[in-house]
CSV table of N, CA and C in Angstrom, one decimal:
chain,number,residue,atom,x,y,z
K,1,UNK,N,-10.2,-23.4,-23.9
K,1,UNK,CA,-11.2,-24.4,-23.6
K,1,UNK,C,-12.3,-23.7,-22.7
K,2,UNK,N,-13.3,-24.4,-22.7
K,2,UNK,CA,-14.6,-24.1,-22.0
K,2,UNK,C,-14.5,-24.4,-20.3
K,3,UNK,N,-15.5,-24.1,-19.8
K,3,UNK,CA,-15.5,-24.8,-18.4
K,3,UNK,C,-16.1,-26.4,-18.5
K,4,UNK,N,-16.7,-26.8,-19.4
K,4,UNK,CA,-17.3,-27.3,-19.8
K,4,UNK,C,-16.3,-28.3,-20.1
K,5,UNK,N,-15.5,-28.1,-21.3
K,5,UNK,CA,-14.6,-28.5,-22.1
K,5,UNK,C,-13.1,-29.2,-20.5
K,6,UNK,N,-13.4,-28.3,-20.0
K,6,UNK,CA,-11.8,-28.7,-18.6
K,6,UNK,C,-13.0,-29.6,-17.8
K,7,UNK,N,-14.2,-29.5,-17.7
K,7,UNK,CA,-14.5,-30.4,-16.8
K,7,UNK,C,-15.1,-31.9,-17.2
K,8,UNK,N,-14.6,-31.8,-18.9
K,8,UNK,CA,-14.6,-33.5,-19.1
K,8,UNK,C,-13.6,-33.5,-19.5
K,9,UNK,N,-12.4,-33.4,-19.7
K,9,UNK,CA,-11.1,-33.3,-20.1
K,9,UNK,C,-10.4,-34.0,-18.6
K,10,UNK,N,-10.7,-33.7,-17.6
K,10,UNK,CA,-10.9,-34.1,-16.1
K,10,UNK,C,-11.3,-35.1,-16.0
K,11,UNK,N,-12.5,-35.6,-16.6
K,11,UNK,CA,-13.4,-36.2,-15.9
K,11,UNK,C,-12.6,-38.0,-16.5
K,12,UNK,N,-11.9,-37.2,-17.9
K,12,UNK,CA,-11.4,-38.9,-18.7
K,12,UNK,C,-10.1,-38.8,-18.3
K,13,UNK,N,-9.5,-38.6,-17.2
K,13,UNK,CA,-7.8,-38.8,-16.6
K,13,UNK,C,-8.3,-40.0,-16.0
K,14,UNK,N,-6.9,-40.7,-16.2
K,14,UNK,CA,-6.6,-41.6,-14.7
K,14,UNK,C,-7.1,-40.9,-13.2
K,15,UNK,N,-7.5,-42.0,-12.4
K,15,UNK,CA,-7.5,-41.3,-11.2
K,15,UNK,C,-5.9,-40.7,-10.6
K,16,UNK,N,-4.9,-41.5,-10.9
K,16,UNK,CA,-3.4,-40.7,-9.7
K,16,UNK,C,-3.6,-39.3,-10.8
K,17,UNK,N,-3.9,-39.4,-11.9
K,17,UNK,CA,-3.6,-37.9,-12.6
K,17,UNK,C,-4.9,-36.9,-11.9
K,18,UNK,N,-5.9,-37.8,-11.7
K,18,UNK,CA,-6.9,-36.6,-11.4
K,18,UNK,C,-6.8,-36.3,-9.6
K,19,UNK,N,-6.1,-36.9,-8.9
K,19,UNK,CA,-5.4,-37.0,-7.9
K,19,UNK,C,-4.4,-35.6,-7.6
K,20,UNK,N,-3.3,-35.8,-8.7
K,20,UNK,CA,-2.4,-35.0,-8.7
K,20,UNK,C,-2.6,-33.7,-9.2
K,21,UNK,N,-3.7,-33.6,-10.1
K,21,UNK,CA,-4.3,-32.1,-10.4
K,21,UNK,C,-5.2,-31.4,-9.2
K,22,UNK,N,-5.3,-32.1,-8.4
K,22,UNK,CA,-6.4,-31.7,-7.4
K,22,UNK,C,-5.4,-31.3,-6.2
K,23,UNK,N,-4.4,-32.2,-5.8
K,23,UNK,CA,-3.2,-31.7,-5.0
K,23,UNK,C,-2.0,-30.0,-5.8
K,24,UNK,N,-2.2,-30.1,-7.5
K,24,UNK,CA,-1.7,-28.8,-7.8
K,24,UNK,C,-2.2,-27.5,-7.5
K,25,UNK,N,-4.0,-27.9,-7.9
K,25,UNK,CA,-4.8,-26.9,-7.9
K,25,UNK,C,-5.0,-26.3,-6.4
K,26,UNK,N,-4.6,-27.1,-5.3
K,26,UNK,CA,-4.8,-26.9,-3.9
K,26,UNK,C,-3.3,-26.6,-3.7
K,27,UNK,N,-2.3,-26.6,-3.7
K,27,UNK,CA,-1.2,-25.8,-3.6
K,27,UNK,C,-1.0,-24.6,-4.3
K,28,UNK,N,-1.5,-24.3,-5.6
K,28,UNK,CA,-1.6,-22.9,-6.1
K,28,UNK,C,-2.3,-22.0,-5.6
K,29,UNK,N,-3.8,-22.8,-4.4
K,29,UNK,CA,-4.6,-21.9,-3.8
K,29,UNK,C,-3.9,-21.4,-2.3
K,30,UNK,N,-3.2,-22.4,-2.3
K,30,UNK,CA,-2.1,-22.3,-0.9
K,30,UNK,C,-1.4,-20.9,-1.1
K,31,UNK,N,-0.8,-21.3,-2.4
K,31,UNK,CA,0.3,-20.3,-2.4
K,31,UNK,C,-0.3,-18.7,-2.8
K,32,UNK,N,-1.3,-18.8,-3.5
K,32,UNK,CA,-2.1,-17.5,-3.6
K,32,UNK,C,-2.8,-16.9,-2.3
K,33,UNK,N,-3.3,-18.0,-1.5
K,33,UNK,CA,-3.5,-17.1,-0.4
K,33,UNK,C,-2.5,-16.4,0.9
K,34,UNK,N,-1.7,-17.4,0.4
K,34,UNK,CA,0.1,-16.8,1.0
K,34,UNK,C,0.1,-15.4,0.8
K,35,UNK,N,-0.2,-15.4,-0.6
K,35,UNK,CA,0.5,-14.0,-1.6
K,35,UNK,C,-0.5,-12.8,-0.9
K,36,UNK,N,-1.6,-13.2,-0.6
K,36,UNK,CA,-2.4,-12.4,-0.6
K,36,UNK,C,-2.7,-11.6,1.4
K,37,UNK,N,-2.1,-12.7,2.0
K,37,UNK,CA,-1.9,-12.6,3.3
K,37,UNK,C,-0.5,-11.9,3.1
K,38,UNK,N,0.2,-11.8,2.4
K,38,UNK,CA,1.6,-11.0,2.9
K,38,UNK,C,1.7,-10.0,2.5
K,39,UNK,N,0.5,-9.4,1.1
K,39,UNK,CA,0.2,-8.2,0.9
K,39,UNK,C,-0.4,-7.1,1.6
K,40,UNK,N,-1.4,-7.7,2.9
K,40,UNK,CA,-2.0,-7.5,3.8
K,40,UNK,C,-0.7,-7.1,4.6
K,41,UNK,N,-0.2,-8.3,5.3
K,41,UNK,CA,0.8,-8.2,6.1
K,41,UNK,C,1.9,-6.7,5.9
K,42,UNK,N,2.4,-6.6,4.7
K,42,UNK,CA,2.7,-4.7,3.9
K,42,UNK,C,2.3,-4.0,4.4
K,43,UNK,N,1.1,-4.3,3.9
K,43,UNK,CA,-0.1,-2.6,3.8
K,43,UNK,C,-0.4,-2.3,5.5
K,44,UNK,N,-0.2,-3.6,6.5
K,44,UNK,CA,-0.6,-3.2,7.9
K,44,UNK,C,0.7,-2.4,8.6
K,45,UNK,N,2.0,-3.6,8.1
K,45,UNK,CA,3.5,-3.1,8.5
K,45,UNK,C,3.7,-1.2,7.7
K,46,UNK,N,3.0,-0.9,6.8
K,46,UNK,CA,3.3,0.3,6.1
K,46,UNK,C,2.2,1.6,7.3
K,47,UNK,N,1.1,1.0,7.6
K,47,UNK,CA,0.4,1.5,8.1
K,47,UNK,C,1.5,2.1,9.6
K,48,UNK,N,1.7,0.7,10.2
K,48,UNK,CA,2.1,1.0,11.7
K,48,UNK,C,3.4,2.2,11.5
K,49,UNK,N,4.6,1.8,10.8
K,49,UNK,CA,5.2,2.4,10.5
K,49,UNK,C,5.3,4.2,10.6
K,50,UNK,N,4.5,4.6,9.6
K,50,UNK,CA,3.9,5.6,9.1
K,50,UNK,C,3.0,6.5,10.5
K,51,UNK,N,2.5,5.7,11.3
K,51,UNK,CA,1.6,6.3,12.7
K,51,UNK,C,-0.1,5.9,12.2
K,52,UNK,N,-0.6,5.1,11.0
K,52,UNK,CA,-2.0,5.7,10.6
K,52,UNK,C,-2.6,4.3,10.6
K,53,UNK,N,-2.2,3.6,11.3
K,53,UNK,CA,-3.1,1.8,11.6
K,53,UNK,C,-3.9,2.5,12.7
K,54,UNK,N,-5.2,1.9,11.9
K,54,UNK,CA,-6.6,2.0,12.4
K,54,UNK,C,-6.7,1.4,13.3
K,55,UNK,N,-7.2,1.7,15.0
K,55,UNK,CA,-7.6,0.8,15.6
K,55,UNK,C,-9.1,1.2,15.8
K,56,UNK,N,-9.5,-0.8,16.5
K,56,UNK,CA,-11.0,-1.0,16.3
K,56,UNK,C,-12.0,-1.4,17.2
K,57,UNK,N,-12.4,-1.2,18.0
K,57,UNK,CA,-13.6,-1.2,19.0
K,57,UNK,C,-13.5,-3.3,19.2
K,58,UNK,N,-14.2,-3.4,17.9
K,58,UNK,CA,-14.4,-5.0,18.5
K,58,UNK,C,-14.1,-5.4,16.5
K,59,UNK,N,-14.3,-7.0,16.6
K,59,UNK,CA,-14.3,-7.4,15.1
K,59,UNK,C,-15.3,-6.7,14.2
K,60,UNK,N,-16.8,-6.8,14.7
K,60,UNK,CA,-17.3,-6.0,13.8
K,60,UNK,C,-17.0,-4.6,13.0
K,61,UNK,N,-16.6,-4.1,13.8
K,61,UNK,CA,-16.5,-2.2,13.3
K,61,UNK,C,-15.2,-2.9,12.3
K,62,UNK,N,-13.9,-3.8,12.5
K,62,UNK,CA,-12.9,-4.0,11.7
K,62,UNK,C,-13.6,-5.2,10.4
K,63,UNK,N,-14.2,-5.8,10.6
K,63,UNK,CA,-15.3,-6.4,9.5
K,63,UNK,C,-15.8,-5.2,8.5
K,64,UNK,N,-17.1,-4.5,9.4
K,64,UNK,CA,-17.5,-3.4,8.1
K,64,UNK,C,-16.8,-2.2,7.4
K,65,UNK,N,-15.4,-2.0,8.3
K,65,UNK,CA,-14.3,-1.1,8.0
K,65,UNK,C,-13.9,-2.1,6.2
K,66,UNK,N,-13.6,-3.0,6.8
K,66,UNK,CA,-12.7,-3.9,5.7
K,66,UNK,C,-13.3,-4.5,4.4
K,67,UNK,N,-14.8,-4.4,4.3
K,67,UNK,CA,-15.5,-4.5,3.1
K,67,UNK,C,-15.9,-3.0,2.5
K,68,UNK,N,-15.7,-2.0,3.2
K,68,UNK,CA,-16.1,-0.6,2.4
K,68,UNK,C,-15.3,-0.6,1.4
K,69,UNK,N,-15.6,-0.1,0.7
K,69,UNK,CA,-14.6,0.5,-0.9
K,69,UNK,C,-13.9,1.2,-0.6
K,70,UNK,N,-12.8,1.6,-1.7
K,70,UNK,CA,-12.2,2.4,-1.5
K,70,UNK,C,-11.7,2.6,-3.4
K,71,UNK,N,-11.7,3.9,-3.8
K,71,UNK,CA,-11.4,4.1,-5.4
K,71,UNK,C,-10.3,3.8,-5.7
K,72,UNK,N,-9.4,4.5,-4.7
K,72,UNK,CA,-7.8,5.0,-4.8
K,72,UNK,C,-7.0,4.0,-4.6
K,73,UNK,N,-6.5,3.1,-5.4
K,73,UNK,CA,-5.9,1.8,-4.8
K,73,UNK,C,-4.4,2.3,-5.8
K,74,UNK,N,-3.6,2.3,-4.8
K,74,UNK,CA,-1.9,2.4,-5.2
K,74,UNK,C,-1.3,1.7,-5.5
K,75,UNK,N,-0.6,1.6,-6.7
K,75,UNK,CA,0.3,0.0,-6.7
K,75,UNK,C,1.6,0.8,-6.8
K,76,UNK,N,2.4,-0.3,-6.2
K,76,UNK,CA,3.7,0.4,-6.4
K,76,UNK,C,4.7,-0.9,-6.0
K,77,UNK,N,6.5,-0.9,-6.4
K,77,UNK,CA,7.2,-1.7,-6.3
K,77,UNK,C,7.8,-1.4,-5.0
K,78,UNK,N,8.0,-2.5,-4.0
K,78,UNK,CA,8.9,-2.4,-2.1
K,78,UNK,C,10.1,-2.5,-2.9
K,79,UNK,N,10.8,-2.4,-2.0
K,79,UNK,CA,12.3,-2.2,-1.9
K,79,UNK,C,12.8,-3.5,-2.9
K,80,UNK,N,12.1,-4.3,-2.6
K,80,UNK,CA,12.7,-5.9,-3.0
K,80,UNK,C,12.3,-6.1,-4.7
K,81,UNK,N,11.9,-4.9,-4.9
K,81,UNK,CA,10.9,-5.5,-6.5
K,81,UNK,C,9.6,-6.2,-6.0
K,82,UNK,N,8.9,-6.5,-5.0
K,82,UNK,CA,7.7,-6.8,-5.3
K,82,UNK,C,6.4,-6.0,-5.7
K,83,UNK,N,5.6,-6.5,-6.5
K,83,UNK,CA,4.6,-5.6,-6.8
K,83,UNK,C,3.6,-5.4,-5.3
K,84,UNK,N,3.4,-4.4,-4.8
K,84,UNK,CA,2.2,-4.8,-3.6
K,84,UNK,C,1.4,-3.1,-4.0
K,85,UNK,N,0.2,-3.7,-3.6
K,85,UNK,CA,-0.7,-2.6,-3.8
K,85,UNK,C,-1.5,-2.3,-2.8
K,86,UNK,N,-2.3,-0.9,-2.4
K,86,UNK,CA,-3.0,-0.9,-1.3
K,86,UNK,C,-4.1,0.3,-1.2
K,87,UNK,N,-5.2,0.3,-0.4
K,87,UNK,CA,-6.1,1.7,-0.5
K,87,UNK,C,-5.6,2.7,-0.1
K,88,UNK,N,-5.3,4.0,-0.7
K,88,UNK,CA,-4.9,5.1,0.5
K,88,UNK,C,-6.5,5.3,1.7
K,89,UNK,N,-7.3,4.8,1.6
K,89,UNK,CA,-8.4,4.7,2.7
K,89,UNK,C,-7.7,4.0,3.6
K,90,UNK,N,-7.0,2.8,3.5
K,90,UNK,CA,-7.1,1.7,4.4
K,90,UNK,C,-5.4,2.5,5.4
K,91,UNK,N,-4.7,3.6,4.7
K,91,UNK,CA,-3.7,4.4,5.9
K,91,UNK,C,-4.1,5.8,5.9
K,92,UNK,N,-5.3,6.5,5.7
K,92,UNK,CA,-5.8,7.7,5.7
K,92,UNK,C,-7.4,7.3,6.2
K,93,UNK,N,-7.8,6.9,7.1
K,93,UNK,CA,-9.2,6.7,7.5
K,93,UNK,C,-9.8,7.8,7.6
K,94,UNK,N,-9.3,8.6,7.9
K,94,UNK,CA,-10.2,9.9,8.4
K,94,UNK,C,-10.6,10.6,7.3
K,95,UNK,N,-11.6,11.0,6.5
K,95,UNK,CA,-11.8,11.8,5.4
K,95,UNK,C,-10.8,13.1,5.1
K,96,UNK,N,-10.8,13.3,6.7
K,96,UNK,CA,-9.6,15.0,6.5
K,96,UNK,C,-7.9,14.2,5.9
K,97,UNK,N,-7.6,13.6,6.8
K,97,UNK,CA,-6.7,13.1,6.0
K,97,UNK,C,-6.6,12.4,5.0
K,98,UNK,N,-7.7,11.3,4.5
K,98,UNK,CA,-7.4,10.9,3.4
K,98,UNK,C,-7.5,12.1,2.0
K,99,UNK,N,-8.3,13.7,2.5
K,99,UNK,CA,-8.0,14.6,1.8
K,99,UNK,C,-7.0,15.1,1.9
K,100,UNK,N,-6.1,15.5,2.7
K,100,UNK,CA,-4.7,15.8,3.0
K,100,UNK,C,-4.3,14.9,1.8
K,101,UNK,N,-3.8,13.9,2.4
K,101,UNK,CA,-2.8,12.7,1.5
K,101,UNK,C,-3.3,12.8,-0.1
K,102,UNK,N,-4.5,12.8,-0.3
K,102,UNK,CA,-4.6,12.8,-1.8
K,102,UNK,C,-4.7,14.5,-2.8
K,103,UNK,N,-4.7,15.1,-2.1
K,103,UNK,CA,-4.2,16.6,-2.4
K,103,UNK,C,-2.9,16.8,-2.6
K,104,UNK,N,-1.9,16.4,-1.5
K,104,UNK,CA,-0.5,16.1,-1.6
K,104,UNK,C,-0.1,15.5,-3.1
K,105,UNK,N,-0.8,14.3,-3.1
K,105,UNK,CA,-0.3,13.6,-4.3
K,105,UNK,C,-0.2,14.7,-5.0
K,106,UNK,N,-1.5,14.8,-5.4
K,106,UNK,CA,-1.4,15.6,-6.6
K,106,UNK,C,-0.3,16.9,-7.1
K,107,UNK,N,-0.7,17.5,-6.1
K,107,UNK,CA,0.8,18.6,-6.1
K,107,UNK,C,1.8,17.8,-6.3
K,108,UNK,N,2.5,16.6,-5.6
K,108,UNK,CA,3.7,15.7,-5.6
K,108,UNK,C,3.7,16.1,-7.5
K,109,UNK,N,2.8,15.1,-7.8
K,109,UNK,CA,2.5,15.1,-9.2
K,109,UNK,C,2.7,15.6,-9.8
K,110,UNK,N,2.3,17.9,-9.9
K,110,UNK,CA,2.5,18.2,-11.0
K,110,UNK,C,4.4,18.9,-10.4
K,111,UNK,N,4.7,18.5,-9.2
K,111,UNK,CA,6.3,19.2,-8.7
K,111,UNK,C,6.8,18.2,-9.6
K,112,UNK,N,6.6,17.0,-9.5
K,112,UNK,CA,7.8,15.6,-10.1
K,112,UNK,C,9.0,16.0,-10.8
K,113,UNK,N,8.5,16.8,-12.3
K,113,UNK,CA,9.9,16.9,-12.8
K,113,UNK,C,10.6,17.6,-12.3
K,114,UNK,N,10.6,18.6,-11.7
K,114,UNK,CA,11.6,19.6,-10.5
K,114,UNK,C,12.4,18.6,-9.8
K,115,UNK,N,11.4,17.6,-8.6
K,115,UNK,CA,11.5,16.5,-7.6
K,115,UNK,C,12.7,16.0,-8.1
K,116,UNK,N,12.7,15.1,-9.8
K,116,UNK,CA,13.1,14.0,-10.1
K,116,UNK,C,14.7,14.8,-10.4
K,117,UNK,N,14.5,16.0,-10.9
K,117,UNK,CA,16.2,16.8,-10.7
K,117,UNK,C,17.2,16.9,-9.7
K,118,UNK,N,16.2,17.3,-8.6
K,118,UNK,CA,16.8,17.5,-7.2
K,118,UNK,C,17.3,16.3,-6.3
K,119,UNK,N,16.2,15.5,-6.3
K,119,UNK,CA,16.1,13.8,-5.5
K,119,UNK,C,15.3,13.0,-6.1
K,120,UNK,N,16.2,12.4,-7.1
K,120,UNK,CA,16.0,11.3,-7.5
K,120,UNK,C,16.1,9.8,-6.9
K,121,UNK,N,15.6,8.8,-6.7
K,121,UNK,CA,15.9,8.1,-5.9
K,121,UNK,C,15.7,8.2,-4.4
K,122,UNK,N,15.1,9.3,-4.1
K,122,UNK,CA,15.5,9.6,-2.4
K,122,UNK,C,13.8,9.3,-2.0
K,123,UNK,N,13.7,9.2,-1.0
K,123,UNK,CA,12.5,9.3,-0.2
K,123,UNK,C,11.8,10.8,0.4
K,124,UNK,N,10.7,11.6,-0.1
K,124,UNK,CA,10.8,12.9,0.7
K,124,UNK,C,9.7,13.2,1.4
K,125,UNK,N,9.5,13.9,2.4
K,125,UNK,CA,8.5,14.7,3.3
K,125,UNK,C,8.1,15.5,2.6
K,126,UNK,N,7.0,15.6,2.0
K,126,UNK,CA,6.5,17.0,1.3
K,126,UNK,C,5.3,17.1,1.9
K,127,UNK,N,5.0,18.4,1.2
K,127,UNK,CA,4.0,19.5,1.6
K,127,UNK,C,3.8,20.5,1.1
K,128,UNK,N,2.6,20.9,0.1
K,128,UNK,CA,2.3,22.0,-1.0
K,128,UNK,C,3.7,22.4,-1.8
K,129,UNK,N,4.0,21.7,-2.1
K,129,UNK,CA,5.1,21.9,-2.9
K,129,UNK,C,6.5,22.2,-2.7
K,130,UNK,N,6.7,21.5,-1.3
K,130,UNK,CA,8.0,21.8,-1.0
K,130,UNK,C,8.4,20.3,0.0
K,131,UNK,N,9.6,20.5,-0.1
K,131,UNK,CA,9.8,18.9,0.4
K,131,UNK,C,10.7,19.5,2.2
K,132,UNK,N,10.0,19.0,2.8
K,132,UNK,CA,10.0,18.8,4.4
K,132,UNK,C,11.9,18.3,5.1
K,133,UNK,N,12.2,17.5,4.7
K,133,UNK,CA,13.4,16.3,4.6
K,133,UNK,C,12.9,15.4,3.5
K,134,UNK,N,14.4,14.7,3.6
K,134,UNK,CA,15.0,14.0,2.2
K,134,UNK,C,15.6,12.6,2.8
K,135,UNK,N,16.0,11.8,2.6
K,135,UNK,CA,16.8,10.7,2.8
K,135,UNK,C,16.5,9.4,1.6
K,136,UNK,N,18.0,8.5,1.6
K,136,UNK,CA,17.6,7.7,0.9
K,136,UNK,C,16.9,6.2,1.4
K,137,UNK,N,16.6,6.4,2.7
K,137,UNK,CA,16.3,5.2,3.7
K,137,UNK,C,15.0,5.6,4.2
K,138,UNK,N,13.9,5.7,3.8
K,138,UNK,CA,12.7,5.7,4.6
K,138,UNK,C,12.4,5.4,5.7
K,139,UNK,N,12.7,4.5,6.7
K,139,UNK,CA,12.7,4.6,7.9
K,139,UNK,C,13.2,5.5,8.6
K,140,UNK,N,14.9,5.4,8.3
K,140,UNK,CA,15.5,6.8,9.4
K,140,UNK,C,15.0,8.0,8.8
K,141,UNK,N,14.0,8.2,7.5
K,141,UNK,CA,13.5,9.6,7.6
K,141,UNK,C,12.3,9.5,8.3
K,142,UNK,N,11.6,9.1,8.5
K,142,UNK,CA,10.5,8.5,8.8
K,142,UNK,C,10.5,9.1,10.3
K,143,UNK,N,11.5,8.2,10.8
K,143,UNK,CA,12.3,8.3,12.5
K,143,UNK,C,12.6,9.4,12.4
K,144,UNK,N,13.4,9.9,11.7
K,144,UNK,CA,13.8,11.2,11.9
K,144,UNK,C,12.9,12.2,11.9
K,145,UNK,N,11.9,12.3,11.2
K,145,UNK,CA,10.9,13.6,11.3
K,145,UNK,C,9.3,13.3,12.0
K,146,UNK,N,9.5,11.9,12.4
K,146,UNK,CA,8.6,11.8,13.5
K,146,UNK,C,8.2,12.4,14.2
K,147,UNK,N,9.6,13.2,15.4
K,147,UNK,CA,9.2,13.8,16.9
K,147,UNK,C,9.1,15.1,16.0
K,148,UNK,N,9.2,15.7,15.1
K,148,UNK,CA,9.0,17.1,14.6
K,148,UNK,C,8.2,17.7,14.9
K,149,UNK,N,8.0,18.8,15.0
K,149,UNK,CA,6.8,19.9,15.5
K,149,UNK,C,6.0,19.5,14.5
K,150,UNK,N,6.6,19.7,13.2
K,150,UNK,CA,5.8,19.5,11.7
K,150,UNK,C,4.9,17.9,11.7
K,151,UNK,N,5.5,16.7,11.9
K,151,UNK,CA,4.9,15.6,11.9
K,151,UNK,C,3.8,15.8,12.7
K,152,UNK,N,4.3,16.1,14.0
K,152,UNK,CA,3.7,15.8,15.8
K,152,UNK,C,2.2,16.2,14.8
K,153,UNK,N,1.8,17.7,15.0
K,153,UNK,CA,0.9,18.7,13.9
K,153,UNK,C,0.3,17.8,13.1
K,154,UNK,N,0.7,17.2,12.1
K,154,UNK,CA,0.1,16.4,11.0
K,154,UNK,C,-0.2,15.2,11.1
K,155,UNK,N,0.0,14.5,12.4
K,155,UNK,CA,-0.4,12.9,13.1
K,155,UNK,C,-1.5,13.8,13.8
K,156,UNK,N,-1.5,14.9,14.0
K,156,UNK,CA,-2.7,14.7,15.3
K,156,UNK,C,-4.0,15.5,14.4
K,157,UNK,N,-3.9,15.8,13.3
K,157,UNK,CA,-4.5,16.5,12.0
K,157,UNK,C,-5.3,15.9,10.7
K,158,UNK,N,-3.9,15.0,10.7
K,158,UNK,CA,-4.4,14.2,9.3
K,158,UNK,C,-4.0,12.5,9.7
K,159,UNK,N,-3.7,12.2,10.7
K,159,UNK,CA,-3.1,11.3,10.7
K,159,UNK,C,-2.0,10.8,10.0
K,160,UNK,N,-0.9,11.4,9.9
K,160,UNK,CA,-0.3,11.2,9.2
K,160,UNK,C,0.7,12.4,8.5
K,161,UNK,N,1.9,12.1,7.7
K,161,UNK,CA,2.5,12.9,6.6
K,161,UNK,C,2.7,12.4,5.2
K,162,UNK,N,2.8,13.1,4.6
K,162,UNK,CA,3.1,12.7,3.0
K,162,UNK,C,4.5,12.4,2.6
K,163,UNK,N,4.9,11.2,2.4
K,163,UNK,CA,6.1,10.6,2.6
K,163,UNK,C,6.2,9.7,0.6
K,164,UNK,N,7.1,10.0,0.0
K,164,UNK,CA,7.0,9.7,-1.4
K,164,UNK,C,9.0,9.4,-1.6
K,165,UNK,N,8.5,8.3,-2.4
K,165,UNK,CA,9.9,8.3,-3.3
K,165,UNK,C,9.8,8.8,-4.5
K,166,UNK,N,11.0,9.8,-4.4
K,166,UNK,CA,10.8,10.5,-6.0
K,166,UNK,C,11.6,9.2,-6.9
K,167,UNK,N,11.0,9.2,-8.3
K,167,UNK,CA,11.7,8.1,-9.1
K,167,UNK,C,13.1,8.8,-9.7
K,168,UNK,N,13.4,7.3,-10.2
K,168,UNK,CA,15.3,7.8,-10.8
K,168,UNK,C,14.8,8.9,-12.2
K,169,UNK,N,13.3,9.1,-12.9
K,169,UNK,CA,13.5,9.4,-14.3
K,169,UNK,C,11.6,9.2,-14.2
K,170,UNK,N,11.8,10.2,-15.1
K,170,UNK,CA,10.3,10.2,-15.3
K,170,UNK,C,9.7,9.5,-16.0
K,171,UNK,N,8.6,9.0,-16.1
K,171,UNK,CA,7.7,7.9,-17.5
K,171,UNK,C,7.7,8.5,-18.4
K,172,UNK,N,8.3,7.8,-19.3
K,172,UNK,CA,8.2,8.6,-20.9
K,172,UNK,C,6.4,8.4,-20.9
């Protein structure tokens, strides 16, 4: 149908029906912006986690921060199966590190099939092609290689480390 077409299709309901579509349509906007507040709420909890949540002078500078672009937008499944996605700009602000972290990828990328032999399933610390620590719990690795010489070095550098779950099996 048309826009056109829905908005006299509307227009000839009963009123409790044109009532009750107007209370759906405002609960699906409810619940979308739920969805959309708690993907935020992720991407900020992933940030703090990690050491690389931006902080910001006043609202402004976090206003024109938060409408800049960003190319690199990651999607990927949390622990729970949900889909959430996010910029690597928005936990790499700094140019140097968001070149770090997207360099890493790449290497992650062409190591993978080795990766997916060795630690499948696991969470790893890598770096030019070699993996830092291993665990299957991302936080206690996380915790764990925090206070490291190696982290300490790459929070005060790149803001940050390159932290990846290798998958069970590669994409056909």
């Amino acid at each position: 149908m048309t826009y056109q077409e829905i908005v006299k299709a509307i227009a000839s309901l009963p009123a409790a029906e044109r009532d009750s579509l107007l209370e759906l349509i405002r609960q699906q906007q409810i619940e979308h912006r739920r969805d959309e507040i708690a993907a935020t709420g992720e991407r900020v909890r992933q940030a703090v986690k990690i050491g690389t949540a931006q902080n910001f002078e006043d609202v402004e500078d976090l206003k024109s921060y938060l409408q800049a672009d960003s190319e690199d937008e990651v999607h990927y499944i949390d622990r729970d199966g949900n889909p959430l996605s996010y910029h690597i700009k928005d936990l790499y602000p700094t140019e140097e590190g968001y070149d770090y972290v997207t360099s890493q990828g790449k290497i992650f990328d062409t190591c993978l099939p080795d990766l997916v032999g060795k630690y499948a399933g696991e969470y790893v610390v890598f770096e030019d092609g070699r993996v830092i620590d291993r665990d299957v719990d991302e936080d206690a690795l996380l915790n764990r290689i925090w206070q490291t010489e190696f982290a300490i070095s790459r929070r005060e550098r790149y803001h940050g480390v390159f932290c990846e779950l290798v998958p069970e099996k590669l994409n056909a």
